[in-house]
PDB file of C-alpha atoms in Angstrom:
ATOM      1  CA  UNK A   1       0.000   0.000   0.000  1.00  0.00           C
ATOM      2  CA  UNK A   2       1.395   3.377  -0.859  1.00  0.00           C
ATOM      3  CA  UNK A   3       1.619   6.094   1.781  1.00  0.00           C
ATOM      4  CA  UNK A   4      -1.272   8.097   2.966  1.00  0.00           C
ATOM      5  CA  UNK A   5      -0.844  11.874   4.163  1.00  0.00           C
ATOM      6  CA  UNK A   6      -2.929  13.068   7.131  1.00  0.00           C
ATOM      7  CA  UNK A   7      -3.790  16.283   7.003  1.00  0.00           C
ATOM      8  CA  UNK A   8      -3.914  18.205   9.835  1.00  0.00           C
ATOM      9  CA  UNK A   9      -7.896  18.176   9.103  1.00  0.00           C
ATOM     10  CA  UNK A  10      -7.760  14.679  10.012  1.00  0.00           C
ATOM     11  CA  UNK A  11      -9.981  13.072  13.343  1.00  0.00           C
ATOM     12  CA  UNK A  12     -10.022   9.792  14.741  1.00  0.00           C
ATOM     13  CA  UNK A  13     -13.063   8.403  15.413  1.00  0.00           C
ATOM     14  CA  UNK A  14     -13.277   5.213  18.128  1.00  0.00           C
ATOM     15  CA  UNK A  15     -16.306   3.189  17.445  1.00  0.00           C
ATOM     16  CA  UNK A  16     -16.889   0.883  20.272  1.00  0.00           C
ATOM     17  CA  UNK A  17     -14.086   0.522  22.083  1.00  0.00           C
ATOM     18  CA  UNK A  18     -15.950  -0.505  25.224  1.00  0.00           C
ATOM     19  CA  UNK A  19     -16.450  -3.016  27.756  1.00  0.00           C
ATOM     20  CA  UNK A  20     -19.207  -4.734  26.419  1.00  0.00           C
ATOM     21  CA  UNK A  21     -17.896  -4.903  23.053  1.00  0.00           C
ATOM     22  CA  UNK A  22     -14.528  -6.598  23.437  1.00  0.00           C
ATOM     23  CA  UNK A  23     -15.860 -10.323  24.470  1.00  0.00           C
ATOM     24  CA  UNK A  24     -16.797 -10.068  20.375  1.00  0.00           C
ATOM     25  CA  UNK A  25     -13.195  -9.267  19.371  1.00  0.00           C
ATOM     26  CA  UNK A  26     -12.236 -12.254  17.672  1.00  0.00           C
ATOM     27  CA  UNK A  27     -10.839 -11.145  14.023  1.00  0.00           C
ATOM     28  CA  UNK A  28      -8.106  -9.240  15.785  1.00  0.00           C
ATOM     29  CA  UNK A  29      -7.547  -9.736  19.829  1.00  0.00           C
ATOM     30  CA  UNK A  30      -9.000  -7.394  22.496  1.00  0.00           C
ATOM     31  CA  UNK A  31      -5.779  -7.260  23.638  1.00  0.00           C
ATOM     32  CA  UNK A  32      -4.436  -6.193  20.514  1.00  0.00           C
ATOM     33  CA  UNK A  33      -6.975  -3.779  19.557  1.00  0.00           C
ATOM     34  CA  UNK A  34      -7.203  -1.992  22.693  1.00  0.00           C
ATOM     35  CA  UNK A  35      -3.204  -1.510  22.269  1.00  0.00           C
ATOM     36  CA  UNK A  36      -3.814  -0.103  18.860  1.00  0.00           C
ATOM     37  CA  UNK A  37      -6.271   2.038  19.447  1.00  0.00           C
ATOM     38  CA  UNK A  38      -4.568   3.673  22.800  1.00  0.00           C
ATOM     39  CA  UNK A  39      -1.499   4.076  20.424  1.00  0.00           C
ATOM     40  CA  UNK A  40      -2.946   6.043  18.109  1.00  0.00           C
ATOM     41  CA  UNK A  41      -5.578   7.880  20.590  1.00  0.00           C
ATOM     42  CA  UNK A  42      -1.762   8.876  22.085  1.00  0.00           C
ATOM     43  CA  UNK A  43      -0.315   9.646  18.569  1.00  0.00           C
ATOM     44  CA  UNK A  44      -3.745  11.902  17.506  1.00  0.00           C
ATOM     45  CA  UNK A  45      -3.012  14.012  20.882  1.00  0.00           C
ATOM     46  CA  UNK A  46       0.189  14.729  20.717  1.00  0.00           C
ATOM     47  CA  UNK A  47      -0.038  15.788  17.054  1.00  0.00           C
ATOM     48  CA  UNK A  48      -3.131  17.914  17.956  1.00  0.00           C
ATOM     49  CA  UNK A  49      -5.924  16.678  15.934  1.00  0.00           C
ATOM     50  CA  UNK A  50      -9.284  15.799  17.710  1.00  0.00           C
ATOM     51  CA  UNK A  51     -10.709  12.154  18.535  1.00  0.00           C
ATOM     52  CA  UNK A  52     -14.161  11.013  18.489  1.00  0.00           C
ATOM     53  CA  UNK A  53     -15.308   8.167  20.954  1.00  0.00           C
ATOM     54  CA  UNK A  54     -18.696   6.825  20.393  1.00  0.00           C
ATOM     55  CA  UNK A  55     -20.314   4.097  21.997  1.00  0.00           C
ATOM     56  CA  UNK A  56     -23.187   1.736  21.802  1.00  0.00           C
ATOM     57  CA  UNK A  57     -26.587   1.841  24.450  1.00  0.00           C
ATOM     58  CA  UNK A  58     -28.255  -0.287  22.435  1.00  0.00           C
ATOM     59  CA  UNK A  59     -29.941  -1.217  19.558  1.00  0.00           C
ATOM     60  CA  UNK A  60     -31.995   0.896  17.021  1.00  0.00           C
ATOM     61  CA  UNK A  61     -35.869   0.765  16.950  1.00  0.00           C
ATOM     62  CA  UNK A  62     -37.346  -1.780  14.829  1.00  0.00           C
ATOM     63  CA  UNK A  63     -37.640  -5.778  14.080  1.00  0.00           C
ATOM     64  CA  UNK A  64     -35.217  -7.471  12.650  1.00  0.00           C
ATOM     65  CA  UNK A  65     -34.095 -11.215  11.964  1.00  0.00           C
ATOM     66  CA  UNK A  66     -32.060 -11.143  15.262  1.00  0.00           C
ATOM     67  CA  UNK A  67     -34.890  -9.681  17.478  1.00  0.00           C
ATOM     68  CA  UNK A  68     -37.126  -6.740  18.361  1.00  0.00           C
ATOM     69  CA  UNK A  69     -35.586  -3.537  18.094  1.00  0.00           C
ATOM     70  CA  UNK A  70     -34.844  -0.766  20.995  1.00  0.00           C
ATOM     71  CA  UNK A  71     -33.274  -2.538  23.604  1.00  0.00           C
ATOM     72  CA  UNK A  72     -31.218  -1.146  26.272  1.00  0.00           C
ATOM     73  CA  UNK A  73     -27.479  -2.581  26.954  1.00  0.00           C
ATOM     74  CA  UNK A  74     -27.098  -3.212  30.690  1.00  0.00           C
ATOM     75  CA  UNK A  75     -25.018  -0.776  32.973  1.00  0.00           C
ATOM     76  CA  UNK A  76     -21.384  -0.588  32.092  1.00  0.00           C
ATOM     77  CA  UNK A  77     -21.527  -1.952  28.954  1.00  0.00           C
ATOM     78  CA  UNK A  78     -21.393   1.399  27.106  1.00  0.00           C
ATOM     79  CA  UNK A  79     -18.271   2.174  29.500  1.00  0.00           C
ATOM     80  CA  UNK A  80     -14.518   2.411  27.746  1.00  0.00           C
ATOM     81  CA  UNK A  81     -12.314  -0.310  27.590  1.00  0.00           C
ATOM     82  CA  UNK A  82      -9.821  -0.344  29.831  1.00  0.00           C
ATOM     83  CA  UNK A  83      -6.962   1.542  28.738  1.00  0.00           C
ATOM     84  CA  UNK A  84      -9.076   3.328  26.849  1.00  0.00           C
ATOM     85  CA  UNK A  85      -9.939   6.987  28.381  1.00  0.00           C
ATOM     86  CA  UNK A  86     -11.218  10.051  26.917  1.00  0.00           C
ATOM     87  CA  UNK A  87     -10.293  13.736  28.140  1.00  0.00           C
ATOM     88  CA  UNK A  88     -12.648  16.422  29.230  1.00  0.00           C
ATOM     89  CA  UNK A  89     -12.291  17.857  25.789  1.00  0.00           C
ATOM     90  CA  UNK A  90     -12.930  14.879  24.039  1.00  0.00           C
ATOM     91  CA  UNK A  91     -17.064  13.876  24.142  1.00  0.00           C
ATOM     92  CA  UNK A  92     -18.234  10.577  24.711  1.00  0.00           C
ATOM     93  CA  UNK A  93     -20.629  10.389  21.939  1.00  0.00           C
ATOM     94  CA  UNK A  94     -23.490   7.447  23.061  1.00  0.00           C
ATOM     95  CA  UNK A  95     -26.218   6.214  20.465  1.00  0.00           C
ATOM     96  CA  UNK A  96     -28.273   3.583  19.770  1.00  0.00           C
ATOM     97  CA  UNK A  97     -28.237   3.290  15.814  1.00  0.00           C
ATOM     98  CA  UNK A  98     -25.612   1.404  13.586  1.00  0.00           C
ATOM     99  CA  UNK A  99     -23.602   4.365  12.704  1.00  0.00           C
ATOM    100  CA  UNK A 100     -21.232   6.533  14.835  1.00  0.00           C
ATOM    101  CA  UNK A 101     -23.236   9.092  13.391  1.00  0.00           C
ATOM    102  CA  UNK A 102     -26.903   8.077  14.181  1.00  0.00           C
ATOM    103  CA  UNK A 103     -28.264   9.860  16.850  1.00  0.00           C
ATOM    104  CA  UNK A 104     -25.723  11.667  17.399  1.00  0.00           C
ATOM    105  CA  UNK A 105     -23.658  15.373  16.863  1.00  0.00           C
ATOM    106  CA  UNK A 106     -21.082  13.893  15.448  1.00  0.00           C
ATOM    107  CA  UNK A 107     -21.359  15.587  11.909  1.00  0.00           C
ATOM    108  CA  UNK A 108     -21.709  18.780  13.508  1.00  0.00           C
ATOM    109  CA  UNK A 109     -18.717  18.649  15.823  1.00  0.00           C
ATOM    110  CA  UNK A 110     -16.494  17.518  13.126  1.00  0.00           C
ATOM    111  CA  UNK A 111     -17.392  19.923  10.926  1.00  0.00           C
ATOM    112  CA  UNK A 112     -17.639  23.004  13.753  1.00  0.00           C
ATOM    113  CA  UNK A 113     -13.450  21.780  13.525  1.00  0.00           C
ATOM    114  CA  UNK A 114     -13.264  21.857   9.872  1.00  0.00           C
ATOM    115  CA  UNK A 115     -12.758  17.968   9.992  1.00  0.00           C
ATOM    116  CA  UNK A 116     -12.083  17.074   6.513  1.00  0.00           C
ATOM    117  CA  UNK A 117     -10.659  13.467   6.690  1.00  0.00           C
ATOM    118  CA  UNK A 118     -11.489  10.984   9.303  1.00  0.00           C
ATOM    119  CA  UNK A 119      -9.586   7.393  10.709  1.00  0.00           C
ATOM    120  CA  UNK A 120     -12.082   4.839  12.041  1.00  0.00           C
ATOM    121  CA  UNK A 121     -11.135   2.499  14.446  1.00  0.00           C
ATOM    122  CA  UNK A 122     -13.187  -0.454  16.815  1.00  0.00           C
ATOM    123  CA  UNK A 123     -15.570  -2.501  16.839  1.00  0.00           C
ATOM    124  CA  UNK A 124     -17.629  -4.499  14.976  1.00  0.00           C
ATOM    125  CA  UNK A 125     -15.682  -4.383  11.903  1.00  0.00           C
ATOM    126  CA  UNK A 126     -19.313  -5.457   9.756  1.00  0.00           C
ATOM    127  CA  UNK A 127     -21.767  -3.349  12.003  1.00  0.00           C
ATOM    128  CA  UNK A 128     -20.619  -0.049  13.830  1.00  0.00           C
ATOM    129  CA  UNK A 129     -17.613   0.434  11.665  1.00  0.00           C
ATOM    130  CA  UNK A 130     -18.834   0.054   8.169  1.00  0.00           C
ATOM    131  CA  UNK A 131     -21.838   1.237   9.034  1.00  0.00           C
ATOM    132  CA  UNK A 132     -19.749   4.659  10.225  1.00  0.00           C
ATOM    133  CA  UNK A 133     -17.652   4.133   7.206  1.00  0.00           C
ATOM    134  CA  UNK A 134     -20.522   4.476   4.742  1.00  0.00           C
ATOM    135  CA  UNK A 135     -22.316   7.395   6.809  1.00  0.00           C
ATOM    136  CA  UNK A 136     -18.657   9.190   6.948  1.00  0.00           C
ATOM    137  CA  UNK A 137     -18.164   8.997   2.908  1.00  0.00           C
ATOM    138  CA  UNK A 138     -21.771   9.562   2.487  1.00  0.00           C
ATOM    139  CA  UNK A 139     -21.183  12.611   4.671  1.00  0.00           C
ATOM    140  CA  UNK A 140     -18.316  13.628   1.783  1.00  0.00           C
ATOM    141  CA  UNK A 141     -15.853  12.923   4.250  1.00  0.00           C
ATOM    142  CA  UNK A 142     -12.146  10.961   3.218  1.00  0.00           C
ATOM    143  CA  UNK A 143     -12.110   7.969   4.729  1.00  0.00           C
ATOM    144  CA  UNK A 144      -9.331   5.509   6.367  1.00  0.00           C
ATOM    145  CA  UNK A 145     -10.162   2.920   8.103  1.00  0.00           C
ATOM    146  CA  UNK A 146      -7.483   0.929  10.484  1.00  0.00           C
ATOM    147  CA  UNK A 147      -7.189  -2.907   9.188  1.00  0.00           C
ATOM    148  CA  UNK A 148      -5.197  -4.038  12.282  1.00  0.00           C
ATOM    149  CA  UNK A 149      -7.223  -2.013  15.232  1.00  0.00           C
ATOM    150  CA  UNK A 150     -10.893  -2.984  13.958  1.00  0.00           C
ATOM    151  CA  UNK A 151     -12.428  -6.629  15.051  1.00  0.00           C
ATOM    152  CA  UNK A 152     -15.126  -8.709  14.648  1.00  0.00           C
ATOM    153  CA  UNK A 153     -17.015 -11.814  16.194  1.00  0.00           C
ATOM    154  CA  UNK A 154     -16.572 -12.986  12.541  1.00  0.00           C
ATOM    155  CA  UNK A 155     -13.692 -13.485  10.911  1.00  0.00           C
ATOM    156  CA  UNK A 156     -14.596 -13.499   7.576  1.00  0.00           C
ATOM    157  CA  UNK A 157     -16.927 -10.944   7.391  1.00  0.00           C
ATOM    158  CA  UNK A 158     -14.057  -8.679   8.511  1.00  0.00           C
ATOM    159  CA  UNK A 159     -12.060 -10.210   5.737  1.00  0.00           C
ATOM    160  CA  UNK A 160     -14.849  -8.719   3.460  1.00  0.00           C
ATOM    161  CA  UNK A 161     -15.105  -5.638   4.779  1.00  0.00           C
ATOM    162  CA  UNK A 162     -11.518  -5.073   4.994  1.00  0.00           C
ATOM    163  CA  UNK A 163     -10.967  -6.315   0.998  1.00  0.00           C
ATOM    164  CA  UNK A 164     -14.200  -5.793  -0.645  1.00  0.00           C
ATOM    165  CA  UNK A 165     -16.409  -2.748   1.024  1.00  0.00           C
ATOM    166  CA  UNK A 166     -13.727  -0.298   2.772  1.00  0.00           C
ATOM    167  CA  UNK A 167     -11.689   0.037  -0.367  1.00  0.00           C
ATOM    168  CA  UNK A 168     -14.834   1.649  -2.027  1.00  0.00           C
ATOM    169  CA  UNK A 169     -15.672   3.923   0.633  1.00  0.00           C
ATOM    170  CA  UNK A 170     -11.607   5.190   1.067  1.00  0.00           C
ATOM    171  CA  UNK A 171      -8.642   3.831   2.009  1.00  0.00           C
ATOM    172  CA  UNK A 172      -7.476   0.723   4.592  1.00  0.00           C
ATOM    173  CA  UNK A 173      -4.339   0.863   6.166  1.00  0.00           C
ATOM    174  CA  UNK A 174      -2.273  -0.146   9.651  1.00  0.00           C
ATOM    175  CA  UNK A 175      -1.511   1.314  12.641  1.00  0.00           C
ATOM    176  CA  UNK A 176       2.073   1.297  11.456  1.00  0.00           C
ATOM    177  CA  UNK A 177       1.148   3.948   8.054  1.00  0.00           C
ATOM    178  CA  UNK A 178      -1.066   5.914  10.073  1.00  0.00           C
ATOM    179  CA  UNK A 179       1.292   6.564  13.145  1.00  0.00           C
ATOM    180  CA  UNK A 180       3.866   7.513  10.449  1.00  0.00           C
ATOM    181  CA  UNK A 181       1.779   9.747   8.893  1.00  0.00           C
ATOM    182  CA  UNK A 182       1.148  11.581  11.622  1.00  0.00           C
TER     183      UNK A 182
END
C-alpha cells in the first residue's frame, strides 16, 4: 500500500471501544486492539488533531431477523475499555443506531473543527464500523479505516469488509502507516 498523508484536518473516530464490546473481538484480539487504538488515541493528541469516541446503548428501533428492536445494553456496557480513556475535551458520543453518526452530533462537531478526513477504528468491523464508514463517505468525508485495530465476532466478514467494502468507501491501512503519517 502506498503512503497516505494526514492532514492536519484529520480526526479519529473510536467506534466501540468498550467493555461490552470486546468479548466479540475475535478477528483481531482485544488485547491487541485496545493496544492499537490507545497508540494512536496517544499519537492523535500529541499531534493535535481531535478524537471522536462513540459508543453503543443499544440497539436501534425496529424488528429485525435477530430480534425486536430498541433494547437497552445493561449498565457498564457502554463504558470504555480499559486503557481506553477520553479527556474532558474529548465527548463521549453514546447512540443507539448502527452508525457513529446516528443519533448523534457527530457531523456537527467535526465539521464546527473543519474535519475534513477521518480514521475509524473499533468494533464491529461489519456493524458499527462500516456502518460509520458508509455514513462518513456519504457525509463527503475521506475515509481511512485501520485494518489491524478494527475486530469482529466474525472473521470473515471482517475479511470482506476489509478487501471488498472499505476500499470503495476510502482507504485501509495499519496502525504502522497511520502513526507515520502523523
Amino acid at each position: 500500500m502506498p503512503n497516505i498523508e494526514l492532514p492536519s484536518s484529520t480526526a479519529l473516530v473510536v467506534v466501540d471501544v468498550q467493555a461490552g464490546t470486546l468479548p466479540n473481538a475475535r478477528a483481531v484480539s482485544a488485547e491487541s486492539l485496545v493496544s492499537r487504538v490507545g497508540s494512536l488515541v496517544e499519537a492523535f493528541r500529541a499531534s493535535g488533531r481531535p478524537i471522536a469516541f462513540v459508543v453503543s446503548t443499544g440497539t436501534a428501533p425496529g424488528v429485525t431477523e435477530y430480534g425486536p428492536g430498541g433494547r437497552v445494553w445493561p449498565e457498564g456496557f457502554a463504558e470504555l475499555a480499559p486503557g481506553i480513556q477520553s479527556r474532558p475535551e474529548e465527548a463521549v458520543q453514546r447512540r443507539a443506531g448502527w452508525s457513529a453518526f446516528a443519533g448523534t452530533s457527530l457531523a456537527e462537531e467535526l465539521a464546527a473543527k473543519a474535519i475534513t478526513d477521518i480514521v475509524i477504528v473499533g468494533l464491529a468491523t461489519t456493524f458499527g464500523v462500516e456502518s460509520t464508514a458508509r455514513s462518513a463517505a456519504d457525509l463527503g468525508f475521506s475515509v481511512v479505516v485501520v485494518s489491524d485495530a478494527v475486530s469482529d465476532p466474525d472473521p470473515s466478514g471482517h475479511e470482506r469488509s476489509l478487501t471488498r467494502v472499505f476500499p470503495a468507501l476510502g482507504r485501509v491501512r495499519t496502525t504502522s502507516e497511520v502513526l507515520a503519517a502523523l
